[in-house]
PDB file of C-alpha atoms and ligand atoms in Angstrom:
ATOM      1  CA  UNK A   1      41.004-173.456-100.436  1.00  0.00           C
ATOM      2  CA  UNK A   2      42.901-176.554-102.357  1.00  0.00           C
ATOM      3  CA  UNK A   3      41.001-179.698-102.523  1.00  0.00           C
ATOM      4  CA  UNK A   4      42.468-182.759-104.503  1.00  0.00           C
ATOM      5  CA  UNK A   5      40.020-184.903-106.843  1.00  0.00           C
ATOM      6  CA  UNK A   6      40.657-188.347-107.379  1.00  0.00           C
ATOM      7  CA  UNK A   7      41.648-188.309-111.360  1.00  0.00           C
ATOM      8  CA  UNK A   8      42.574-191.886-111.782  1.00  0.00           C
ATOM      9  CA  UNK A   9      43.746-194.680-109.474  1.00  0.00           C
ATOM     10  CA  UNK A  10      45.047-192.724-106.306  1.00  0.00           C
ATOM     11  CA  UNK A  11      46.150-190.150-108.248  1.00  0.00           C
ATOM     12  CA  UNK A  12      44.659-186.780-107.221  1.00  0.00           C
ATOM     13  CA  UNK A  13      45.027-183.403-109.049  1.00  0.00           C
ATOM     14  CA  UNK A  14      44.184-179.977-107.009  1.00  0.00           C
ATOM     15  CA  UNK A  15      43.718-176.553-108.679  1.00  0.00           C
ATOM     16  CA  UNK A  16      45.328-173.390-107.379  1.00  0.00           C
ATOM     17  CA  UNK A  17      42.913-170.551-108.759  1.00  0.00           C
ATOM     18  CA  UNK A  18      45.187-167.175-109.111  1.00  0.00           C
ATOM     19  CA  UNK A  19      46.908-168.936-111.933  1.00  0.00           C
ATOM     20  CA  UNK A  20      44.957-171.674-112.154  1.00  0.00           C
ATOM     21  CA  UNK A  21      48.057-174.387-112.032  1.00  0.00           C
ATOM     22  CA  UNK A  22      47.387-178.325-111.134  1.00  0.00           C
ATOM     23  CA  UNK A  23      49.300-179.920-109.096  1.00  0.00           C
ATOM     24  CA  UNK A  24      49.211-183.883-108.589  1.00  0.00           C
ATOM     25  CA  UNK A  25      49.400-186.232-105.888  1.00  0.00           C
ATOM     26  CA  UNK A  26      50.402-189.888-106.319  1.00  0.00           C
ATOM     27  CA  UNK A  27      49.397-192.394-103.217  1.00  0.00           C
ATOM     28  CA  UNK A  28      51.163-195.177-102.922  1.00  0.00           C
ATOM     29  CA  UNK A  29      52.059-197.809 -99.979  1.00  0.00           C
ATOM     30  CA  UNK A  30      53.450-195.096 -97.318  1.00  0.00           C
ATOM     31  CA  UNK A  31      55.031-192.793 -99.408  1.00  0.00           C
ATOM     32  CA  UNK A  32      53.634-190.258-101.830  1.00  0.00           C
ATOM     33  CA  UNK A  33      54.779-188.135-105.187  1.00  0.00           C
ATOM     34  CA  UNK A  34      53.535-184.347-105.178  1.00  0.00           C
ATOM     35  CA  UNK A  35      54.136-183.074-108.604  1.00  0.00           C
ATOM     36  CA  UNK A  36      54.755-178.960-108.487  1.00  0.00           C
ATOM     37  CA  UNK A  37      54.262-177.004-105.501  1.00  0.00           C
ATOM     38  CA  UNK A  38      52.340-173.546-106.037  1.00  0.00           C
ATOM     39  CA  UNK A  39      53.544-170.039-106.343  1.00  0.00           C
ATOM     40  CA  UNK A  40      54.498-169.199-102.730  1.00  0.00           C
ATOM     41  CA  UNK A  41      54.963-170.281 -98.957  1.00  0.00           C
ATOM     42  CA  UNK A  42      51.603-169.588 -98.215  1.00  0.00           C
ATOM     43  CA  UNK A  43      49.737-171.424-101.083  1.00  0.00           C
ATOM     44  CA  UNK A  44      52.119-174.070-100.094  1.00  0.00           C
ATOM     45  CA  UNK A  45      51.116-174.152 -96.651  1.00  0.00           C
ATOM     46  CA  UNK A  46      47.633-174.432 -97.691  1.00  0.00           C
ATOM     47  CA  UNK A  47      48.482-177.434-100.270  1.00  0.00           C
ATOM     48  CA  UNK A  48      50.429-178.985 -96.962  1.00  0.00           C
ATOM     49  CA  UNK A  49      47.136-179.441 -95.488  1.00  0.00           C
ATOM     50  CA  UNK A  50      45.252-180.532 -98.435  1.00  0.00           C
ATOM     51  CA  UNK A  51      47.851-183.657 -99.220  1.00  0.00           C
ATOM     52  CA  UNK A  52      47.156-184.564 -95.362  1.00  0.00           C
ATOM     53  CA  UNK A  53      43.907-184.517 -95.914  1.00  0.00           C
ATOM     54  CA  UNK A  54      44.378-187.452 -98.177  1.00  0.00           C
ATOM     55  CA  UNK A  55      47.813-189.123 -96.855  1.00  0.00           C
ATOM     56  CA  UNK A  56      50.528-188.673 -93.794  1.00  0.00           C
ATOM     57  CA  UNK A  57      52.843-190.432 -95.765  1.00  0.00           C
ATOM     58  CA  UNK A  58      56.357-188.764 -96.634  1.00  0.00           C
ATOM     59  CA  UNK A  59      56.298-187.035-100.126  1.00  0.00           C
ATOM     60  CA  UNK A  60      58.887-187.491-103.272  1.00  0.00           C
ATOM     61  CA  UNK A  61      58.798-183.950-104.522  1.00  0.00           C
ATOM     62  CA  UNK A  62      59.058-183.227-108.435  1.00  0.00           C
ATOM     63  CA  UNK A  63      58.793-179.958-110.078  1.00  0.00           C
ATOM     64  CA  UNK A  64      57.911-180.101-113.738  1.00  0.00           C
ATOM     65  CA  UNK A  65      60.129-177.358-114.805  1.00  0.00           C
ATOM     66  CA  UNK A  66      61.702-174.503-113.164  1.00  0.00           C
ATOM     67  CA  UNK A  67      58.514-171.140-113.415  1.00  0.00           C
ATOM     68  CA  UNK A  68      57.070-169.966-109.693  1.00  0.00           C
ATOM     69  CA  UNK A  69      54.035-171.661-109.980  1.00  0.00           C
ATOM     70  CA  UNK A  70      55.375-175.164-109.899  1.00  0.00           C
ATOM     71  CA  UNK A  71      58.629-174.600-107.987  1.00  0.00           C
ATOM     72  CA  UNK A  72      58.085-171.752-105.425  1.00  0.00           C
ATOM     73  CA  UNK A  73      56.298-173.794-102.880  1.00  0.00           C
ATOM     74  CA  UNK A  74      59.417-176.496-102.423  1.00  0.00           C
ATOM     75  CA  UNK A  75      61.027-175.051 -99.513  1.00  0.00           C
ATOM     76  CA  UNK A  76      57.607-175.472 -97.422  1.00  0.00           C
ATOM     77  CA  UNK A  77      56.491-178.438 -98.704  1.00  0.00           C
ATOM     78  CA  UNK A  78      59.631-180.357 -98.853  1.00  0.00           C
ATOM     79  CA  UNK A  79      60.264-179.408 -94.775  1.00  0.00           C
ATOM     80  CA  UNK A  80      56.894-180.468 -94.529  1.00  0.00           C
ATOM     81  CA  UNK A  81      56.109-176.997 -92.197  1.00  0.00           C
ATOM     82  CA  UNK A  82      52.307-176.874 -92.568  1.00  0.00           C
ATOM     83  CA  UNK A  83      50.195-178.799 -90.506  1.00  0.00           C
ATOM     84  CA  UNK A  84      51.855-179.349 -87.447  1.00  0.00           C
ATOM     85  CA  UNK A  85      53.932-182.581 -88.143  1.00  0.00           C
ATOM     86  CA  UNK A  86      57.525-183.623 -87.677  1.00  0.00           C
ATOM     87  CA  UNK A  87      59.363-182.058 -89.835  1.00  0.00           C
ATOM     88  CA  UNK A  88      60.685-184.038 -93.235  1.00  0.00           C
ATOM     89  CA  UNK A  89      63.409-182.812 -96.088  1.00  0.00           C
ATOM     90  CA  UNK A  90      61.839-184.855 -98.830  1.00  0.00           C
ATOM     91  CA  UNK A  91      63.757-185.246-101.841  1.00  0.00           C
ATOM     92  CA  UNK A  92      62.834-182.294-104.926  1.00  0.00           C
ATOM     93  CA  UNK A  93      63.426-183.967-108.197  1.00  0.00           C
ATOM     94  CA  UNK A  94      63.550-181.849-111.171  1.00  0.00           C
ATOM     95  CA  UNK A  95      65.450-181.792-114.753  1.00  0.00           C
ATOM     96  CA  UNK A  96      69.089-180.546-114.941  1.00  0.00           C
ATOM     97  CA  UNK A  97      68.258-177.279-116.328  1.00  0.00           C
ATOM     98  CA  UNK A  98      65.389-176.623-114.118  1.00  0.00           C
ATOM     99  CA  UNK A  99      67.339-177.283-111.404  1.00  0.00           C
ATOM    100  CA  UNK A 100      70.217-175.000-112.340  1.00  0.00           C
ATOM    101  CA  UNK A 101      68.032-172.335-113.297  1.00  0.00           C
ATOM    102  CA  UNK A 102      66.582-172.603-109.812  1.00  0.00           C
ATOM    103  CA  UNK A 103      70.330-172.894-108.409  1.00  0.00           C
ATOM    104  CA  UNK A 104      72.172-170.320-109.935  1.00  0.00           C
ATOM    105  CA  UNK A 105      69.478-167.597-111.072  1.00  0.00           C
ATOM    106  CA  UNK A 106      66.256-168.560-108.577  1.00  0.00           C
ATOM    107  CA  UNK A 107      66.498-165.209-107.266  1.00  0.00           C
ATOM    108  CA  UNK A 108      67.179-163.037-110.323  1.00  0.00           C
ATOM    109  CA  UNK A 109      64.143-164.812-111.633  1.00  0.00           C
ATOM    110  CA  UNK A 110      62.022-164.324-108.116  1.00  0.00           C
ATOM    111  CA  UNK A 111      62.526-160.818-108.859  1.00  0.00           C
ATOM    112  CA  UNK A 112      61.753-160.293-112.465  1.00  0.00           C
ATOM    113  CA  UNK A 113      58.363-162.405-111.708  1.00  0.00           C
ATOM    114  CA  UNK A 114      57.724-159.979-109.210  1.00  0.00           C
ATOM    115  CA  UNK A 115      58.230-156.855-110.880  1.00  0.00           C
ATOM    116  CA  UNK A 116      55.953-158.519-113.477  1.00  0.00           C
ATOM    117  CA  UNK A 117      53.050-159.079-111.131  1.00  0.00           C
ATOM    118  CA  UNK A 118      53.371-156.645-109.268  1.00  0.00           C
ATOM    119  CA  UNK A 119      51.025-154.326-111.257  1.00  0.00           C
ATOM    120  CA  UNK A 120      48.316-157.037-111.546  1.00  0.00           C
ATOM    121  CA  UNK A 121      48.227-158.226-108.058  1.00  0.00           C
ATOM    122  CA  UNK A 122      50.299-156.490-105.246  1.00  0.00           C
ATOM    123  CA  UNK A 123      49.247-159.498-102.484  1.00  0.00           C
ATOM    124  CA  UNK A 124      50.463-162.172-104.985  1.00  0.00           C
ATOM    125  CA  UNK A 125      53.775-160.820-105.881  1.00  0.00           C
ATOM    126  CA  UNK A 126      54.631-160.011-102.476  1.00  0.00           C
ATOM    127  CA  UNK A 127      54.393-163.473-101.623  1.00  0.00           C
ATOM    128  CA  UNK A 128      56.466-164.460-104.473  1.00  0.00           C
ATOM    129  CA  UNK A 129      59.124-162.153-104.019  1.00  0.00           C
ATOM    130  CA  UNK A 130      59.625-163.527-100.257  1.00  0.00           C
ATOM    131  CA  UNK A 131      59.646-166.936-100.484  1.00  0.00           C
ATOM    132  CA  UNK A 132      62.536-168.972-100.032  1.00  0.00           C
ATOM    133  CA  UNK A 133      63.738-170.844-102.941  1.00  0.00           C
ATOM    134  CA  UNK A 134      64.908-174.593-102.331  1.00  0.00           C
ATOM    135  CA  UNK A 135      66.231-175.357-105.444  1.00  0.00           C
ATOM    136  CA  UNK A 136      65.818-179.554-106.484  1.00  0.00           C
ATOM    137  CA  UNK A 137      68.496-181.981-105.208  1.00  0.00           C
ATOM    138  CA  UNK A 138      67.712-184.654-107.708  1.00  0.00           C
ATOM    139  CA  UNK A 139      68.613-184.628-110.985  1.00  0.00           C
ATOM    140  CA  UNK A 140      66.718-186.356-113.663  1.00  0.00           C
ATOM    141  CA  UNK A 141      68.522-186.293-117.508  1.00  0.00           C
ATOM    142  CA  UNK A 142      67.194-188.403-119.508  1.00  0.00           C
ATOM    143  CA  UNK A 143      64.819-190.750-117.300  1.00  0.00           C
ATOM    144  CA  UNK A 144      64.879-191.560-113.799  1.00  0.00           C
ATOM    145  CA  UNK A 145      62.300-194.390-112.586  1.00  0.00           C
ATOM    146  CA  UNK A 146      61.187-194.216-108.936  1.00  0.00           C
ATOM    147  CA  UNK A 147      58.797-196.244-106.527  1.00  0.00           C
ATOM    148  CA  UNK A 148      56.422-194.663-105.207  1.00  0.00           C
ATOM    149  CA  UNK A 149      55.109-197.163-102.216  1.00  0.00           C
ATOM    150  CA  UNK A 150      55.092-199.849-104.564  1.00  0.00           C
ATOM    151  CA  UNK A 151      54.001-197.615-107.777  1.00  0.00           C
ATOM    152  CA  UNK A 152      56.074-197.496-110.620  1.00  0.00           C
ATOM    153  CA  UNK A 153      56.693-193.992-111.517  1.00  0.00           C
ATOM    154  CA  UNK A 154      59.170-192.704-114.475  1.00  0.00           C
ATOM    155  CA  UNK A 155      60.395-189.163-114.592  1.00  0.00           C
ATOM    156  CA  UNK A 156      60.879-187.989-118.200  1.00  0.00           C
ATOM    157  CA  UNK A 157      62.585-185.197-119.922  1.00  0.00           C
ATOM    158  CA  UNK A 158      61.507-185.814-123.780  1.00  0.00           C
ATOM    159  CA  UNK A 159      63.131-182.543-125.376  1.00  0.00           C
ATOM    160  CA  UNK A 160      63.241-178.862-124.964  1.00  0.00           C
ATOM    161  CA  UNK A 161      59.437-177.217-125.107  1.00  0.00           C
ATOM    162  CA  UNK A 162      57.797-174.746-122.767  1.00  0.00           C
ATOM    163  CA  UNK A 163      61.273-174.558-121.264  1.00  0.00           C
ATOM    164  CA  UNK A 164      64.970-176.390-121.404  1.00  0.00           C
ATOM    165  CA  UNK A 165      64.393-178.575-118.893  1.00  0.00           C
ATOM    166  CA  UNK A 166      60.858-180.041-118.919  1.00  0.00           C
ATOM    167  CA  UNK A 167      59.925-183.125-117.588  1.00  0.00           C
ATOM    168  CA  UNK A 168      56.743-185.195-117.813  1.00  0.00           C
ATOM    169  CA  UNK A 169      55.831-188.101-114.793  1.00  0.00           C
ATOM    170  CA  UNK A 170      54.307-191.011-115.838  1.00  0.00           C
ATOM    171  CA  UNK A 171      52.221-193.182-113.600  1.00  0.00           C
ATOM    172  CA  UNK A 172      51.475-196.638-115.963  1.00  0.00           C
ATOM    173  CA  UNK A 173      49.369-198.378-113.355  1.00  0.00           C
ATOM    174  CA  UNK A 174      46.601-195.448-113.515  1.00  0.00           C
ATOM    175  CA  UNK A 175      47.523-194.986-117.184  1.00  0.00           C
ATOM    176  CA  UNK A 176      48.030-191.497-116.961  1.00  0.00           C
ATOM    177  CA  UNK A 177      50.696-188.663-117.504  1.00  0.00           C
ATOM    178  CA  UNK A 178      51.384-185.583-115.771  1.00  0.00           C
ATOM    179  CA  UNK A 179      52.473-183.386-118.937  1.00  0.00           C
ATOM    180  CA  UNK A 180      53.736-179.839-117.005  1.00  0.00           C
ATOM    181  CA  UNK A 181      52.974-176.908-119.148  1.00  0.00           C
ATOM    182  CA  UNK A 182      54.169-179.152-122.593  1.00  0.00           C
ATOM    183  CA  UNK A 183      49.939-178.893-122.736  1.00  0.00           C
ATOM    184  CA  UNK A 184      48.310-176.320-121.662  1.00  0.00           C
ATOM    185  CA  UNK A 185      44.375-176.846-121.674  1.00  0.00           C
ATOM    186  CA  UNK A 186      41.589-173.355-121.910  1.00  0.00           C
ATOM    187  CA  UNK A 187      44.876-171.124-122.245  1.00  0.00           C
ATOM    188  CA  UNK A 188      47.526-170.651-124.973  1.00  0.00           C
ATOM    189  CA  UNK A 189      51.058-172.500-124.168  1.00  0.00           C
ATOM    190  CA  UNK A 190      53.256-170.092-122.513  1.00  0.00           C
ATOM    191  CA  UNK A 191      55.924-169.186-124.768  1.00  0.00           C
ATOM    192  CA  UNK A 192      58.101-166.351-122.096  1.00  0.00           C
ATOM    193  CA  UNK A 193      61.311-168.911-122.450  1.00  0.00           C
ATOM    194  CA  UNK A 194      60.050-171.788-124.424  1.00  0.00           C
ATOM    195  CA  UNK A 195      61.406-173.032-127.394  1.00  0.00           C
ATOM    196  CA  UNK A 196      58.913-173.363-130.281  1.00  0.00           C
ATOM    197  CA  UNK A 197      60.955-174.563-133.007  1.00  0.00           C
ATOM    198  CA  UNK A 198      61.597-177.929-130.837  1.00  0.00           C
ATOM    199  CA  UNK A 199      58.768-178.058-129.160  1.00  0.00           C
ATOM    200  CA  UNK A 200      56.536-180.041-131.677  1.00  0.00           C
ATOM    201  CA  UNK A 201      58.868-182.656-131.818  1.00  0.00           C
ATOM    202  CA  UNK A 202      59.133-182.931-128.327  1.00  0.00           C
ATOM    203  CA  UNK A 203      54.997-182.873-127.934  1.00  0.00           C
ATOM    204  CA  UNK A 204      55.502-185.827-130.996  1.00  0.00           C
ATOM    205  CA  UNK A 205      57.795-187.836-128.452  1.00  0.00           C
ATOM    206  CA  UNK A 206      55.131-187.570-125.869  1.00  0.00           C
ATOM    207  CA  UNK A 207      52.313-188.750-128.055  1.00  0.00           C
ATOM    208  CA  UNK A 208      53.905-191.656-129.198  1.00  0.00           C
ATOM    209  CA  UNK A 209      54.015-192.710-125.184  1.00  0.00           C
ATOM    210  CA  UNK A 210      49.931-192.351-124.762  1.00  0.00           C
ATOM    211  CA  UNK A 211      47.736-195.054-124.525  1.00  0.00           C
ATOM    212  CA  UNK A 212      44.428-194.709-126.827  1.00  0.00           C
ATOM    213  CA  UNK A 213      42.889-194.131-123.226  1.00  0.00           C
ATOM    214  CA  UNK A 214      45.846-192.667-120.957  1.00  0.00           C
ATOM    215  CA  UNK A 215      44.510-189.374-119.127  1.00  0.00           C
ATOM    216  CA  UNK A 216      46.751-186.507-119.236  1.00  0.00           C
ATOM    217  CA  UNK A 217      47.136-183.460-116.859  1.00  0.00           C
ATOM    218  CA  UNK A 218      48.501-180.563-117.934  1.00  0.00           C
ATOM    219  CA  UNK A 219      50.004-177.551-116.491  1.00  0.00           C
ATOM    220  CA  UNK A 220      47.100-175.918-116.220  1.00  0.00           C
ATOM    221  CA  UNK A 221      43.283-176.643-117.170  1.00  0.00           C
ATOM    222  CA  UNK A 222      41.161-180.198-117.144  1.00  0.00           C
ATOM    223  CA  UNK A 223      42.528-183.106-117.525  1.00  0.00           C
ATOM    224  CA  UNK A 224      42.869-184.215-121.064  1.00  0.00           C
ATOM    225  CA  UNK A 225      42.651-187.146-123.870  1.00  0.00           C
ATOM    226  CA  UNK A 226      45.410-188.328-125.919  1.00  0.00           C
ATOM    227  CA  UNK A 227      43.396-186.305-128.842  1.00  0.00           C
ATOM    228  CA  UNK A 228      43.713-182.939-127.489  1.00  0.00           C
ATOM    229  CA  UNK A 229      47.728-183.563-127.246  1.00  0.00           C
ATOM    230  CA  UNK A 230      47.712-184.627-130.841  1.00  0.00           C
ATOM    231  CA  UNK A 231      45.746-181.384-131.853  1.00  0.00           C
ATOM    232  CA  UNK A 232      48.022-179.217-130.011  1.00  0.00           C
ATOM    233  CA  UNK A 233      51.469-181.080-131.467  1.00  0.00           C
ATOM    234  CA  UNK A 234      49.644-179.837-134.932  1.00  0.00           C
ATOM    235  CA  UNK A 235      48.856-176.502-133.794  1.00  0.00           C
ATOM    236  CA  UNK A 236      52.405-175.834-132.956  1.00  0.00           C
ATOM    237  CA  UNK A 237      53.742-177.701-135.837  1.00  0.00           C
ATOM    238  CA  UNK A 238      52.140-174.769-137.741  1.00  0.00           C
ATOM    239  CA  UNK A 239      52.953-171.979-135.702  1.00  0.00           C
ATOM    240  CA  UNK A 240      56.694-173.414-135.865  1.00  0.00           C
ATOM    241  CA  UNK A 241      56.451-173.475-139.785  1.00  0.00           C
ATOM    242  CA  UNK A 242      55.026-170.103-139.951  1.00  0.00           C
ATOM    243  CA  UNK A 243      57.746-168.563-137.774  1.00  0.00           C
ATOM    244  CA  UNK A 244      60.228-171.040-140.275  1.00  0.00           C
ATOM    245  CA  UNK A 245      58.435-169.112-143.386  1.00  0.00           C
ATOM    246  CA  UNK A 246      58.447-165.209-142.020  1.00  0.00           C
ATOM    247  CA  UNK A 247      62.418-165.581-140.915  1.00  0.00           C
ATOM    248  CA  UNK A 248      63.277-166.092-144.191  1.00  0.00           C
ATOM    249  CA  UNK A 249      61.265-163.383-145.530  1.00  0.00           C
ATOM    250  CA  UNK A 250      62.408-161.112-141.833  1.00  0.00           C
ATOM    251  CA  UNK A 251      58.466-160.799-140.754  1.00  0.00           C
ATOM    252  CA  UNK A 252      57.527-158.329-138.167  1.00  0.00           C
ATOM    253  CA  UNK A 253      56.668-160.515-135.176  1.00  0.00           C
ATOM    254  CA  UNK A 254      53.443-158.720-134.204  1.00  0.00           C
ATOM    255  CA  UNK A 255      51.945-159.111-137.604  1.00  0.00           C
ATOM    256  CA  UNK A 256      53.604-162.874-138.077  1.00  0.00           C
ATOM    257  CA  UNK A 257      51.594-163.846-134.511  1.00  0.00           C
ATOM    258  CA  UNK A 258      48.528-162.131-135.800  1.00  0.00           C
ATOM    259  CA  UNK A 259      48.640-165.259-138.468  1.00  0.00           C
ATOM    260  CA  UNK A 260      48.648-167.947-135.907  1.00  0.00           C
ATOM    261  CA  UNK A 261      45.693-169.674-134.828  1.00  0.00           C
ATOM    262  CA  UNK A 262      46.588-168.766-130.921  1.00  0.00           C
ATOM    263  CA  UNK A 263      44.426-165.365-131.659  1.00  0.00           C
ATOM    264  CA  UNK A 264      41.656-167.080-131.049  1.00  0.00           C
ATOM    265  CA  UNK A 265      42.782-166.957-127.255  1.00  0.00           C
ATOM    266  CA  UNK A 266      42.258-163.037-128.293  1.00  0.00           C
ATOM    267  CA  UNK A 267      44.908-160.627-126.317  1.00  0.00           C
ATOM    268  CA  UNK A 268      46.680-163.169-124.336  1.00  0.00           C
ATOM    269  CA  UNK A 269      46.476-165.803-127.287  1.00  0.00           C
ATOM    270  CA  UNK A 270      48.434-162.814-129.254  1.00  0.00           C
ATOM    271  CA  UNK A 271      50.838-162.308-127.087  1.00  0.00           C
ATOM    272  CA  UNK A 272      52.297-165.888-126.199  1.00  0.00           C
ATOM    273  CA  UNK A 273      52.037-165.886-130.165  1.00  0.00           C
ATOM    274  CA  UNK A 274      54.497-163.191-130.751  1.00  0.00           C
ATOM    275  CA  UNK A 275      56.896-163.832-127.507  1.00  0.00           C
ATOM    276  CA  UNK A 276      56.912-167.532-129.849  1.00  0.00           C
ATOM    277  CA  UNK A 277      57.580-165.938-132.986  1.00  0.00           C
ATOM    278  CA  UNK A 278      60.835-163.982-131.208  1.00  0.00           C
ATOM    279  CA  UNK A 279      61.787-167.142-129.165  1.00  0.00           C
ATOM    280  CA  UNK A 280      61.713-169.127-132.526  1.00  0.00           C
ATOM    281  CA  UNK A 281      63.936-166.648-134.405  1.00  0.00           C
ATOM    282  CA  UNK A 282      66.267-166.799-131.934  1.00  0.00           C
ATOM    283  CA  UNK A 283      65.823-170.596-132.223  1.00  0.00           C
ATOM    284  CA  UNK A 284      66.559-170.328-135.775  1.00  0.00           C
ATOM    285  CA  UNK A 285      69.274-168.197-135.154  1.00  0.00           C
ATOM    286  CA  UNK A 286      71.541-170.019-132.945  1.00  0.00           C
ATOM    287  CA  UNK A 287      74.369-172.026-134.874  1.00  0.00           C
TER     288      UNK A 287
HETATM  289 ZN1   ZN B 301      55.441-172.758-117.034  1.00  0.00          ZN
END
């Protein structure tokens, strides 16, 4: 069951428990902002009914970046098929590359995230591999501000991080900021397609816009404070300088990741540390 928790000032955040992913409501004046939309028609169903448990008003739809677990709910939740009422085609607003990644390779993607949960969890990667993908029809590139029944909210795509085409959502009248997987809280940052070398500066950029109170969400796990941002910009500052260090000297990426301080997230931690080390020597490597 999805249940959303008021946060800050009508903003709610629900948690999806297979992969643990928050998604967040903003309530305005008749009109609403869902930020990512679960893994799969079903979850999204269920996430239907929890938003009208706490609005009927029509939904802005934003997708933090382009992975299952924020985007793979749009088609249901942008038709607005779940709990019985008229049916909608809300706007799905999303960063350039996220949404051409969704576009032009949704499907080769739907099925390589199947194949790879498929040995974990047959129930879950069924669902995945039959949604329907509804790629975003609004482009953000820089920074697009919207109203959100009278709230101002700015969509915000700082840099290249977790992915190309990140983008954070900031609402300033509940100082807060919805951060995507750029933070990643109880987990190590997912590095699969991420871009570690840039991401630092990127996670810099987004400092620099907190307040000394502002609450951020991230991808996935509790809310957090401006602090724990700050500590994870340095903890990737590092890994990016060791990865900097052990391409000069052509380190073996399983024994480069075993220096970064994302072991202490033990098997998991070591593997989103080496898939960085190879993303970031590929980073390195590009002209
Ligand atoms: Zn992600």
């Amino acid at each position: 069951m999805i249940t959303f928790t008021e946060v800050a000032d009508r903003v709610f955040v629900a948690v999806e428990l297979v992969v643990n992913v928050n998604v967040t409501l903003v309530n305005g004046d008749g009109r609403a902002m869902l930020v990512d939309t679960l893994s799969h028609d079903g979850q999204a169903r269920e996430l239907l009914t929890a938003i009208r448990s706490v609005t009927p008003a029509p939904l802005i739809v934003v997708n933090t970046h382009h992975h299952y677990d924020h985007a793979f709910g749009n088609a249901v939740v942008a038709a607005g098929t779940g709990g019985g009422e008229p049916p909608q085609d809300a706007p799905v607003w999303a960063h350039e590359e996220a949404a051409a990644l969704l576009r032009d390779k949704g499907t080769v993607l739907q099925r390589q995230w199947y194949e790879e949960i498929l040995a974990q969890d047959l129930e879950f990667a069924d669902a995945l591999g039959l949604c329907v993908i509804r790629p975003p029809d609004s482009i953000v590139h820089d920074e697009v501000s919207l109203d959100v029944g009278g709230r101002p909210v700015t969509l915000r795509h700082l840099g290249r991080g977790h992915t190309a085409g990140d983008l954070i959502v900031e609402v300033p009248d509940a100082d807060l900021v919805v951060a995507g997987d750029l933070v990643e809280e109880g987990a190590p940052p997912g590095f699969s397609d991420a871009y570690p070398m840039a991401w630092p500066d990127t996670l810099a950029g987004l400092v620099a816009r907190l307040g000394p109170q502002t609450k951020v969400v991230p991808g996935h796990g509790a809310v957090v404070s401006p602090e724990f941002v700050r500590a994870q910009h340095d903890e990737l500052s590092k890994l990016s300088w060791l990865i900097r260090e052990a391409h000069g000297d052509g380190g073996d990426p399983l024994k480069v990741a075993a220096r970064s301080s994302l072991t202490r997230f033990g098997e998991r931690g070591v593997k989103e540390a080496r898939l960085a080390v190879l993303r970031g020597y590929e980073e390195l490597e590009q002209p």
